[in-house]
Amino acid sequence: MEIRRVTAEERLTTSYPLQAYAFDRSPLPAAQIEGWRDRLPYWAETRTLVAEADGSTVACVSAIPMRQNLRGTVLPMAGVASVATHPLARRQGHIRALLHQLLDEMRDEGHPLSALYPFRPSFYARFGFVGLPKARTVSFSPADLGPLLRADLPGELAWERIGAGYPAYRAFTEECLRRRHGFAVFDAQRAVAVRDDDNRWLVTARLDGRTVGAVTYRIDGHGGHLVADELLAEDPYGRALLLGFFARHIDQVTRITVQIPPDELPELWLTDFDVQVEARVNSPEAAAPMARLLSLDALTGRPAGTGRVRVELTGDRWLAGTHLLDGGSGQLEVTSAVAAGSSTPTATLTAAGLSALAYGVLDPVEVHLRELGSVPADAAAELRRIFPRQVPYLFADF
Ligand SMILES: CC(C)(COP(=O)(O)OP(=O)(O)OC[C@H]1O[C@@H](n2cnc3c(N)ncnc32)[C@H](O)[C@@H]1OP(=O)(O)O)[C@@H](O)C(=O)NCCC(=O)NCCS
């Protein structure tokens, strides 16, 4: 078996057929296969590796060069996608070999983070990934938004197709990327697919000339549903302006659904608000995302509490060795553990364990309980100070 990187054009005959078999209804009509060529430009920056045996492609993996906010700092992130093996070649180690090479290359080229949506979390847990929370789907009747029709809100709304409003939308997602832990965006080439597909409305909320909220949506028919994508709001004004816009559909649709960050509490948005909040996670089609650190560079200089702990990293290809994590200056320093005194609390962590702490999704005790490391009480206290819990919101779906 040989691994090689394919060009954009080669995807049509190598990785796309495998992906189509793995993820689409199949066999595909010929017309749909011809449509693949139109999608190639969106993948121009994406790296695709294939495994070949006897002249045929037996497996493929891709990495989208993305950017993600980790505790306030925007870092390059490798978004893993298009992971598939030919049905006759499964369970022969092809994806293991491909993922190793792909993540080696992405890390060496400066991506200290990686994220993905798993078909089955335990598969990617073997590669050091840990679960992140899933965005919530909120569903309610527009009639319940009535009070917002009468509310005197500052700011104004703009309404257009996403094809026309894309530059403002992209700029606002970049703003969210700077502000929101966990938020991730595609590279520019990949991101414009939403503009070119042009199958969404875009409503934007502005306050004092600045965008404070944006949401894309579609309507499936008169008396039907308004199906919104992610409700992006910088503050409660932005959110109220967007919900006020939805309220104007009171006589047009019966139900509204919208995606929100995992730490939003819609039951507190209004009084007498009948609302359903849901995060359905199941394999393989309704995944919660996963992520991991590929390099300790991701941690250096991040804002941190005043803890000091030695961590021994174990069982991973990309994260290894014993390091001293010191948040004494308010910014995390990662140095050789030689400098640590023998009384320094020590934790043994897997890559998933350290990633869970860095992304703020697990308490050190949970890391221990989930068998992602061995964390004595004194080390847990230091790690808790260094990595306070924080809810990441990935946003990008890939
Ligand atoms: C999932 C899939 C990509 C795995 O590919 P593969 O080439 O068979 O995987 P590998 O042989 O490299 O397996 C890697 C490891 O995962 C394990 N594994 C393989 N399939 C697994 C599964 N379905 N569930 C859990 N573990 C699995 C293997 O035993 C192996 O473990 P080991 O290295 O400790 O022995 C392949 O079955 C496939 O194409 N499925 C359909 C598409 C899909 O679901 N893709 C993933 C999208 S996120």
mmCIF file of C-alpha atoms and ligand atoms in Angstrom, residues 18-19 21-23 58-61 80-87 89-100 116-124 126-127 284 287, ligand 1:
data_model
loop_
_atom_site.group_PDB
_atom_site.id
_atom_site.type_symbol
_atom_site.label_atom_id
_atom_site.label_comp_id
_atom_site.label_asym_id
_atom_site.label_seq_id
_atom_site.Cartn_x
_atom_site.Cartn_y
_atom_site.Cartn_z
ATOM 1 C CA LEU A 18 -15.003 6.450 -1.995
ATOM 2 C CA GLN A 19 -16.582 9.395 -0.187
ATOM 3 C CA TYR A 21 -20.054 5.421 -1.428
ATOM 4 C CA ALA A 22 -19.432 6.090 2.271
ATOM 5 C CA PHE A 23 -21.605 9.158 2.804
ATOM 6 C CA VAL A 58 -8.483 1.920 -1.270
ATOM 7 C CA ALA A 59 -8.853 4.723 1.298
ATOM 8 C CA CYS A 60 -8.790 8.517 1.639
ATOM 9 C CA VAL A 61 -8.565 11.263 4.264
ATOM 10 C CA VAL A 80 -10.391 16.262 9.364
ATOM 11 C CA ALA A 81 -12.991 15.200 6.794
ATOM 12 C CA SER A 82 -13.700 12.704 3.992
ATOM 13 C CA VAL A 83 -12.410 9.682 5.934
ATOM 14 C CA ALA A 84 -13.404 6.564 3.983
ATOM 15 C CA THR A 85 -12.118 3.123 3.017
ATOM 16 C CA HIS A 86 -13.272 0.907 0.153
ATOM 17 C CA PRO A 87 -15.639 -1.729 1.592
ATOM 18 C CA ALA A 89 -10.307 -2.919 2.135
ATOM 19 C CA ARG A 90 -11.721 -2.047 5.572
ATOM 20 C CA ARG A 91 -10.083 -3.157 8.836
ATOM 21 C CA GLN A 92 -6.651 -3.446 7.235
ATOM 22 C CA GLY A 93 -5.163 -0.374 8.910
ATOM 23 C CA HIS A 94 -5.446 2.002 5.923
ATOM 24 C CA ILE A 95 -7.108 4.840 7.817
ATOM 25 C CA ARG A 96 -4.716 4.484 10.725
ATOM 26 C CA ALA A 97 -1.770 4.914 8.339
ATOM 27 C CA LEU A 98 -3.418 7.784 6.445
ATOM 28 C CA LEU A 99 -4.457 9.707 9.564
ATOM 29 C CA HIS A 100 -0.975 9.377 11.011
ATOM 30 C CA LEU A 116 -13.668 16.571 13.317
ATOM 31 C CA TYR A 117 -17.183 15.142 13.408
ATOM 32 C CA PRO A 118 -16.868 11.402 14.156
ATOM 33 C CA PHE A 119 -19.025 8.607 12.758
ATOM 34 C CA ARG A 120 -18.239 6.915 16.096
ATOM 35 C CA PRO A 121 -16.349 8.737 18.869
ATOM 36 C CA SER A 122 -14.498 5.632 20.105
ATOM 37 C CA PHE A 123 -12.803 5.317 16.705
ATOM 38 C CA TYR A 124 -11.228 8.779 16.981
ATOM 39 C CA ARG A 126 -7.855 5.964 19.605
ATOM 40 C CA PHE A 127 -6.260 8.930 17.842
ATOM 41 C CA PRO A 284 -23.207 7.673 12.775
ATOM 42 C CA ALA A 287 -22.313 13.496 15.758
HETATM 43 C C1 LIG B 1 -14.603 3.917 9.451
HETATM 44 C C2 LIG B 1 -13.632 3.549 8.352
HETATM 45 C C3 LIG B 1 -13.149 4.833 7.696
HETATM 46 C C4 LIG B 1 -12.469 2.795 8.995
HETATM 47 O O1 LIG B 1 -11.501 2.564 8.000
HETATM 48 P P1 LIG B 1 -10.477 1.333 8.095
HETATM 49 O O2 LIG B 1 -9.494 1.485 7.001
HETATM 50 O O3 LIG B 1 -11.270 0.077 8.158
HETATM 51 O O4 LIG B 1 -9.817 1.608 9.516
HETATM 52 P P2 LIG B 1 -8.477 0.958 10.068
HETATM 53 O O5 LIG B 1 -8.369 -0.450 9.589
HETATM 54 O O6 LIG B 1 -7.333 1.847 9.782
HETATM 55 O O7 LIG B 1 -8.792 0.957 11.607
HETATM 56 C C5 LIG B 1 -8.132 1.794 12.547
HETATM 57 C C6 LIG B 1 -8.497 1.321 13.925
HETATM 58 O O8 LIG B 1 -9.895 1.525 14.174
HETATM 59 C C7 LIG B 1 -10.554 0.285 14.438
HETATM 60 N N1 LIG B 1 -11.837 0.343 13.756
HETATM 61 C C8 LIG B 1 -12.069 0.218 12.446
HETATM 62 N N2 LIG B 1 -13.383 0.390 12.198
HETATM 63 C C9 LIG B 1 -13.979 0.643 13.385
HETATM 64 C C10 LIG B 1 -15.305 0.898 13.780
HETATM 65 N N3 LIG B 1 -16.319 0.907 12.914
HETATM 66 N N4 LIG B 1 -15.560 1.157 15.065
HETATM 67 C C11 LIG B 1 -14.568 1.154 15.979
HETATM 68 N N5 LIG B 1 -13.260 0.901 15.661
HETATM 69 C C12 LIG B 1 -12.980 0.633 14.380
HETATM 70 C C13 LIG B 1 -9.639 -0.781 13.867
HETATM 71 O O9 LIG B 1 -9.788 -1.997 14.529
HETATM 72 C C14 LIG B 1 -8.277 -0.163 14.105
HETATM 73 O O10 LIG B 1 -7.884 -0.302 15.451
HETATM 74 P P3 LIG B 1 -6.386 -0.791 15.820
HETATM 75 O O11 LIG B 1 -5.454 0.050 14.985
HETATM 76 O O12 LIG B 1 -6.304 -0.533 17.290
HETATM 77 O O13 LIG B 1 -6.376 -2.215 15.423
HETATM 78 C C15 LIG B 1 -14.315 2.635 7.279
HETATM 79 O O14 LIG B 1 -14.960 1.586 7.923
HETATM 80 C C16 LIG B 1 -15.347 3.365 6.421
HETATM 81 O O15 LIG B 1 -15.039 3.836 5.336
HETATM 82 N N6 LIG B 1 -16.596 3.488 6.908
HETATM 83 C C17 LIG B 1 -17.654 4.207 6.198
HETATM 84 C C18 LIG B 1 -17.381 5.710 6.177
HETATM 85 C C19 LIG B 1 -17.190 6.343 7.532
HETATM 86 O O16 LIG B 1 -17.935 6.101 8.455
HETATM 87 N N7 LIG B 1 -16.160 7.182 7.646
HETATM 88 C C20 LIG B 1 -15.805 7.906 8.834
HETATM 89 C C21 LIG B 1 -16.391 9.253 8.814
HETATM 90 S S1 LIG B 1 -15.991 10.208 10.248
#
